Amino acid sequence: MPVQRRDDGREAGGAPGSREAGGRQEHGLWRGRRETPEERADRRWTELVQEIRVAQTGVQILFGFLLTVVFAPRFADLSDVNRTIYIVTVVLGAAATGALIGPVSFHRIVSGRRIKPQTVVWAARLTFTGLVLLLATMVSALFLVLRVATDDGFVPWLVSGVALWYLLCWFVLPMWARHRYTTRD
């Protein structure tokens, strides 16, 4: 059977990362892809957009909810401390929304300028910043809600536990997997 070649002369076919797709062998396993910088940027952009969609939905729902709280009858009864926590939470939510929507604007403004690899890098940075701000928004909102719901001294401990859970799920576990399963080239 003759080998099919792509326009760039490489073999066509095969699963991504396979020998046929041009991957490399590590410890008896085929890994990686042979991609041009443009192909890699396209793939990374598509993956990033999917990730952003999930985070954007969450932050927009939370931010929308936060904007309505000020119009609730009970808002007038909040203490000055709780109002301050609310203001900080709304500002954090606004900042998270901006950072998570930023990659869309960034892409639209630079589209067609042949700088997609750089666009992906900046969009990834904005997304990471947005996730950190979303974490802070969620912790702050949880803290406010639990303070209003109860005056018990366990609220900071409970919120700290949830914040640690977020950190574990969102950052520690992925960083551990990154360290554990990737090699330095």
PDB file of C-alpha atoms in Angstrom:
ATOM      1  CA  MET A   1       0.000   0.000   0.000  1.00  0.00           C
ATOM      2  CA  PRO A   2       1.546   3.351  -0.989  1.00  0.00           C
ATOM      3  CA  VAL A   3       2.111   5.956   1.704  1.00  0.00           C
ATOM      4  CA  GLN A   4      -0.133   8.979   1.378  1.00  0.00           C
ATOM      5  CA  ARG A   5       1.579  12.309   1.839  1.00  0.00           C
ATOM      6  CA  ARG A   6       0.190  15.642   2.903  1.00  0.00           C
ATOM      7  CA  ASP A   7       0.889  18.857   1.028  1.00  0.00           C
ATOM      8  CA  ASP A   8       3.945  19.455   3.212  1.00  0.00           C
ATOM      9  CA  GLY A   9       5.418  16.029   2.352  1.00  0.00           C
ATOM     10  CA  ARG A  10       4.631  14.346   5.651  1.00  0.00           C
ATOM     11  CA  GLU A  11       2.739  11.091   5.853  1.00  0.00           C
ATOM     12  CA  ALA A  12      -1.019  11.483   6.122  1.00  0.00           C
ATOM     13  CA  GLY A  13      -3.295   9.512   8.378  1.00  0.00           C
ATOM     14  CA  GLY A  14      -2.941   7.981  11.779  1.00  0.00           C
ATOM     15  CA  ALA A  15      -4.164   9.124  15.127  1.00  0.00           C
ATOM     16  CA  PRO A  16      -2.694  12.326  16.529  1.00  0.00           C
ATOM     17  CA  GLY A  17       0.609  11.506  18.162  1.00  0.00           C
ATOM     18  CA  SER A  18       0.958   8.175  16.333  1.00  0.00           C
ATOM     19  CA  ARG A  19       3.908   7.147  14.201  1.00  0.00           C
ATOM     20  CA  GLU A  20       1.811   7.849  11.090  1.00  0.00           C
ATOM     21  CA  ALA A  21       0.950  11.342  12.321  1.00  0.00           C
ATOM     22  CA  GLY A  22       4.617  12.070  12.942  1.00  0.00           C
ATOM     23  CA  GLY A  23       4.799  11.732  16.716  1.00  0.00           C
ATOM     24  CA  ARG A  24       7.963  10.843  18.613  1.00  0.00           C
ATOM     25  CA  GLN A  25       8.653   7.754  20.663  1.00  0.00           C
ATOM     26  CA  GLU A  26       9.256   8.034  24.426  1.00  0.00           C
ATOM     27  CA  HIS A  27       9.655   5.003  26.681  1.00  0.00           C
ATOM     28  CA  GLY A  28       8.170   2.754  24.012  1.00  0.00           C
ATOM     29  CA  LEU A  29       5.129   5.050  23.481  1.00  0.00           C
ATOM     30  CA  TRP A  30       4.472   7.379  20.574  1.00  0.00           C
ATOM     31  CA  ARG A  31       3.843  10.934  21.763  1.00  0.00           C
ATOM     32  CA  GLY A  32       3.443  14.398  20.337  1.00  0.00           C
ATOM     33  CA  ARG A  33       2.427  15.808  17.023  1.00  0.00           C
ATOM     34  CA  ARG A  34       4.197  17.154  14.020  1.00  0.00           C
ATOM     35  CA  GLU A  35       2.440  20.460  13.611  1.00  0.00           C
ATOM     36  CA  THR A  36       3.430  23.685  12.039  1.00  0.00           C
ATOM     37  CA  PRO A  37       3.322  26.645  14.414  1.00  0.00           C
ATOM     38  CA  GLU A  38       0.102  27.730  12.704  1.00  0.00           C
ATOM     39  CA  GLU A  39      -1.500  24.277  13.073  1.00  0.00           C
ATOM     40  CA  ARG A  40      -0.512  24.159  16.725  1.00  0.00           C
ATOM     41  CA  ALA A  41      -1.904  27.653  17.314  1.00  0.00           C
ATOM     42  CA  ASP A  42      -5.182  26.687  15.615  1.00  0.00           C
ATOM     43  CA  ARG A  43      -5.495  23.558  17.769  1.00  0.00           C
ATOM     44  CA  ARG A  44      -4.588  25.371  20.965  1.00  0.00           C
ATOM     45  CA  TRP A  45      -7.011  28.197  20.147  1.00  0.00           C
ATOM     46  CA  THR A  46      -9.870  25.733  19.593  1.00  0.00           C
ATOM     47  CA  GLU A  47      -9.101  23.999  22.899  1.00  0.00           C
ATOM     48  CA  LEU A  48      -8.852  27.319  24.732  1.00  0.00           C
ATOM     49  CA  VAL A  49     -12.178  28.549  23.354  1.00  0.00           C
ATOM     50  CA  GLN A  50     -13.891  25.404  24.648  1.00  0.00           C
ATOM     51  CA  GLU A  51     -12.370  25.952  28.099  1.00  0.00           C
ATOM     52  CA  ILE A  52     -13.353  29.615  28.122  1.00  0.00           C
ATOM     53  CA  ARG A  53     -16.974  28.751  27.280  1.00  0.00           C
ATOM     54  CA  VAL A  54     -17.294  26.772  30.494  1.00  0.00           C
ATOM     55  CA  ALA A  55     -15.695  29.449  32.673  1.00  0.00           C
ATOM     56  CA  GLN A  56     -17.553  32.324  30.963  1.00  0.00           C
ATOM     57  CA  THR A  57     -20.913  30.738  31.615  1.00  0.00           C
ATOM     58  CA  GLY A  58     -20.170  30.320  35.306  1.00  0.00           C
ATOM     59  CA  VAL A  59     -18.762  33.785  35.842  1.00  0.00           C
ATOM     60  CA  GLN A  60     -21.570  35.469  33.895  1.00  0.00           C
ATOM     61  CA  ILE A  61     -24.277  33.693  35.907  1.00  0.00           C
ATOM     62  CA  LEU A  62     -22.541  34.523  39.195  1.00  0.00           C
ATOM     63  CA  PHE A  63     -21.913  38.130  38.158  1.00  0.00           C
ATOM     64  CA  GLY A  64     -25.515  38.559  37.013  1.00  0.00           C
ATOM     65  CA  PHE A  65     -26.747  37.248  40.336  1.00  0.00           C
ATOM     66  CA  LEU A  66     -24.407  39.577  42.224  1.00  0.00           C
ATOM     67  CA  LEU A  67     -25.734  42.575  40.318  1.00  0.00           C
ATOM     68  CA  THR A  68     -29.296  41.817  41.432  1.00  0.00           C
ATOM     69  CA  VAL A  69     -28.463  41.475  45.144  1.00  0.00           C
ATOM     70  CA  VAL A  70     -28.276  45.221  45.677  1.00  0.00           C
ATOM     71  CA  PHE A  71     -31.975  45.482  44.717  1.00  0.00           C
ATOM     72  CA  ALA A  72     -33.138  42.898  47.267  1.00  0.00           C
ATOM     73  CA  PRO A  73     -35.071  44.324  50.228  1.00  0.00           C
ATOM     74  CA  ARG A  74     -32.681  42.775  52.756  1.00  0.00           C
ATOM     75  CA  PHE A  75     -29.651  44.560  51.231  1.00  0.00           C
ATOM     76  CA  ALA A  76     -30.465  47.710  53.235  1.00  0.00           C
ATOM     77  CA  ASP A  77     -30.068  45.678  56.444  1.00  0.00           C
ATOM     78  CA  LEU A  78     -26.494  44.598  55.669  1.00  0.00           C
ATOM     79  CA  SER A  79     -23.763  45.795  57.989  1.00  0.00           C
ATOM     80  CA  ASP A  80     -21.016  48.039  56.664  1.00  0.00           C
ATOM     81  CA  VAL A  81     -18.601  45.092  56.696  1.00  0.00           C
ATOM     82  CA  ASN A  82     -20.985  42.943  54.648  1.00  0.00           C
ATOM     83  CA  ARG A  83     -21.592  45.800  52.195  1.00  0.00           C
ATOM     84  CA  THR A  84     -17.810  46.136  51.772  1.00  0.00           C
ATOM     85  CA  ILE A  85     -17.517  42.391  51.148  1.00  0.00           C
ATOM     86  CA  TYR A  86     -20.338  42.714  48.609  1.00  0.00           C
ATOM     87  CA  ILE A  87     -18.605  45.584  46.787  1.00  0.00           C
ATOM     88  CA  VAL A  88     -15.318  43.649  46.684  1.00  0.00           C
ATOM     89  CA  THR A  89     -17.184  40.591  45.380  1.00  0.00           C
ATOM     90  CA  VAL A  90     -18.895  42.561  42.603  1.00  0.00           C
ATOM     91  CA  VAL A  91     -15.606  44.167  41.548  1.00  0.00           C
ATOM     92  CA  LEU A  92     -13.896  40.757  41.519  1.00  0.00           C
ATOM     93  CA  GLY A  93     -16.785  39.359  39.438  1.00  0.00           C
ATOM     94  CA  ALA A  94     -16.513  42.242  36.984  1.00  0.00           C
ATOM     95  CA  ALA A  95     -12.755  41.738  36.689  1.00  0.00           C
ATOM     96  CA  ALA A  96     -13.186  37.970  36.177  1.00  0.00           C
ATOM     97  CA  THR A  97     -15.818  38.587  33.508  1.00  0.00           C
ATOM     98  CA  GLY A  98     -13.508  41.015  31.716  1.00  0.00           C
ATOM     99  CA  ALA A  99     -10.560  38.629  31.797  1.00  0.00           C
ATOM    100  CA  LEU A 100     -12.602  35.650  30.574  1.00  0.00           C
ATOM    101  CA  ILE A 101     -14.261  37.591  27.755  1.00  0.00           C
ATOM    102  CA  GLY A 102     -10.985  39.358  26.893  1.00  0.00           C
ATOM    103  CA  PRO A 103      -9.650  36.545  24.655  1.00  0.00           C
ATOM    104  CA  VAL A 104     -12.649  36.946  22.341  1.00  0.00           C
ATOM    105  CA  SER A 105     -11.992  40.658  21.901  1.00  0.00           C
ATOM    106  CA  PHE A 106      -8.253  40.075  21.615  1.00  0.00           C
ATOM    107  CA  HIS A 107      -8.789  37.520  18.845  1.00  0.00           C
ATOM    108  CA  ARG A 108     -11.255  39.730  16.989  1.00  0.00           C
ATOM    109  CA  ILE A 109      -8.953  42.750  17.044  1.00  0.00           C
ATOM    110  CA  VAL A 110      -5.834  40.901  15.869  1.00  0.00           C
ATOM    111  CA  SER A 111      -7.565  38.419  13.559  1.00  0.00           C
ATOM    112  CA  GLY A 112      -5.963  38.211  10.136  1.00  0.00           C
ATOM    113  CA  ARG A 113      -2.683  39.764  11.300  1.00  0.00           C
ATOM    114  CA  ARG A 114      -0.822  36.421  11.230  1.00  0.00           C
ATOM    115  CA  ILE A 115      -0.042  36.455  14.940  1.00  0.00           C
ATOM    116  CA  LYS A 116      -2.220  33.575  16.106  1.00  0.00           C
ATOM    117  CA  PRO A 117       0.563  31.891  18.144  1.00  0.00           C
ATOM    118  CA  GLN A 118       1.034  35.116  20.122  1.00  0.00           C
ATOM    119  CA  THR A 119      -2.745  35.575  20.360  1.00  0.00           C
ATOM    120  CA  VAL A 120      -3.085  32.118  21.893  1.00  0.00           C
ATOM    121  CA  VAL A 121      -0.402  32.922  24.475  1.00  0.00           C
ATOM    122  CA  TRP A 122      -2.098  36.169  25.504  1.00  0.00           C
ATOM    123  CA  ALA A 123      -5.548  34.574  25.495  1.00  0.00           C
ATOM    124  CA  ALA A 124      -4.256  31.776  27.727  1.00  0.00           C
ATOM    125  CA  ARG A 125      -2.816  34.353  30.128  1.00  0.00           C
ATOM    126  CA  LEU A 126      -6.114  36.241  30.241  1.00  0.00           C
ATOM    127  CA  THR A 127      -7.958  32.972  30.831  1.00  0.00           C
ATOM    128  CA  PHE A 128      -5.666  31.976  33.687  1.00  0.00           C
ATOM    129  CA  THR A 129      -6.064  35.433  35.228  1.00  0.00           C
ATOM    130  CA  GLY A 130      -9.827  35.115  34.807  1.00  0.00           C
ATOM    131  CA  LEU A 131      -9.810  31.755  36.590  1.00  0.00           C
ATOM    132  CA  VAL A 132      -7.863  33.230  39.515  1.00  0.00           C
ATOM    133  CA  LEU A 133     -10.317  36.143  39.686  1.00  0.00           C
ATOM    134  CA  LEU A 134     -13.251  33.728  39.419  1.00  0.00           C
ATOM    135  CA  LEU A 135     -11.813  31.768  42.339  1.00  0.00           C
ATOM    136  CA  ALA A 136     -11.574  34.966  44.386  1.00  0.00           C
ATOM    137  CA  THR A 137     -15.120  35.968  43.369  1.00  0.00           C
ATOM    138  CA  MET A 138     -16.580  32.614  44.363  1.00  0.00           C
ATOM    139  CA  VAL A 139     -14.769  32.572  47.710  1.00  0.00           C
ATOM    140  CA  SER A 140     -15.831  36.153  48.423  1.00  0.00           C
ATOM    141  CA  ALA A 141     -19.460  35.463  47.435  1.00  0.00           C
ATOM    142  CA  LEU A 142     -19.544  32.319  49.564  1.00  0.00           C
ATOM    143  CA  PHE A 143     -18.073  34.234  52.476  1.00  0.00           C
ATOM    144  CA  LEU A 144     -20.719  36.965  52.149  1.00  0.00           C
ATOM    145  CA  VAL A 145     -23.628  34.532  51.830  1.00  0.00           C
ATOM    146  CA  LEU A 146     -22.528  32.463  54.812  1.00  0.00           C
ATOM    147  CA  ARG A 147     -21.906  35.582  56.933  1.00  0.00           C
ATOM    148  CA  VAL A 148     -25.423  36.802  56.199  1.00  0.00           C
ATOM    149  CA  ALA A 149     -26.943  33.337  56.691  1.00  0.00           C
ATOM    150  CA  THR A 150     -25.215  32.738  60.031  1.00  0.00           C
ATOM    151  CA  ASP A 151     -23.065  34.619  62.495  1.00  0.00           C
ATOM    152  CA  ASP A 152     -21.210  31.507  63.561  1.00  0.00           C
ATOM    153  CA  GLY A 153     -17.435  31.604  63.890  1.00  0.00           C
ATOM    154  CA  PHE A 154     -17.045  28.540  61.653  1.00  0.00           C
ATOM    155  CA  VAL A 155     -17.790  30.544  58.472  1.00  0.00           C
ATOM    156  CA  PRO A 156     -14.153  31.555  57.795  1.00  0.00           C
ATOM    157  CA  TRP A 157     -13.067  27.955  58.357  1.00  0.00           C
ATOM    158  CA  LEU A 158     -15.742  26.581  56.054  1.00  0.00           C
ATOM    159  CA  VAL A 159     -14.923  29.117  53.343  1.00  0.00           C
ATOM    160  CA  SER A 160     -11.213  28.378  53.736  1.00  0.00           C
ATOM    161  CA  GLY A 161     -11.949  24.676  53.238  1.00  0.00           C
ATOM    162  CA  VAL A 162     -13.903  25.383  50.063  1.00  0.00           C
ATOM    163  CA  ALA A 163     -11.155  27.717  48.823  1.00  0.00           C
ATOM    164  CA  LEU A 164      -8.602  24.959  49.381  1.00  0.00           C
ATOM    165  CA  TRP A 165     -10.839  22.549  47.464  1.00  0.00           C
ATOM    166  CA  TYR A 166     -11.005  24.994  44.531  1.00  0.00           C
ATOM    167  CA  LEU A 167      -7.224  25.418  44.627  1.00  0.00           C
ATOM    168  CA  LEU A 168      -6.744  21.659  44.666  1.00  0.00           C
ATOM    169  CA  CYS A 169      -9.153  21.009  41.765  1.00  0.00           C
ATOM    170  CA  TRP A 170      -8.242  23.999  39.623  1.00  0.00           C
ATOM    171  CA  PHE A 171      -4.504  24.358  40.137  1.00  0.00           C
ATOM    172  CA  VAL A 172      -2.750  21.798  42.325  1.00  0.00           C
ATOM    173  CA  LEU A 173      -4.034  18.652  40.608  1.00  0.00           C
ATOM    174  CA  PRO A 174      -3.373  19.956  37.075  1.00  0.00           C
ATOM    175  CA  MET A 175       0.105  21.147  38.067  1.00  0.00           C
ATOM    176  CA  TRP A 176       0.832  17.774  39.670  1.00  0.00           C
ATOM    177  CA  ALA A 177      -0.335  15.960  36.506  1.00  0.00           C
ATOM    178  CA  ARG A 178       1.703  18.329  34.344  1.00  0.00           C
ATOM    179  CA  HIS A 179       4.806  17.606  36.392  1.00  0.00           C
ATOM    180  CA  ARG A 180       4.107  13.884  36.675  1.00  0.00           C
ATOM    181  CA  TYR A 181       3.199  13.076  33.081  1.00  0.00           C
ATOM    182  CA  THR A 182       5.264  15.419  30.950  1.00  0.00           C
ATOM    183  CA  THR A 183       8.930  15.417  30.223  1.00  0.00           C
ATOM    184  CA  ARG A 184      11.237  18.297  29.668  1.00  0.00           C
ATOM    185  CA  ASP A 185      12.355  18.506  26.045  1.00  0.00           C
TER     186      ASP A 185
END
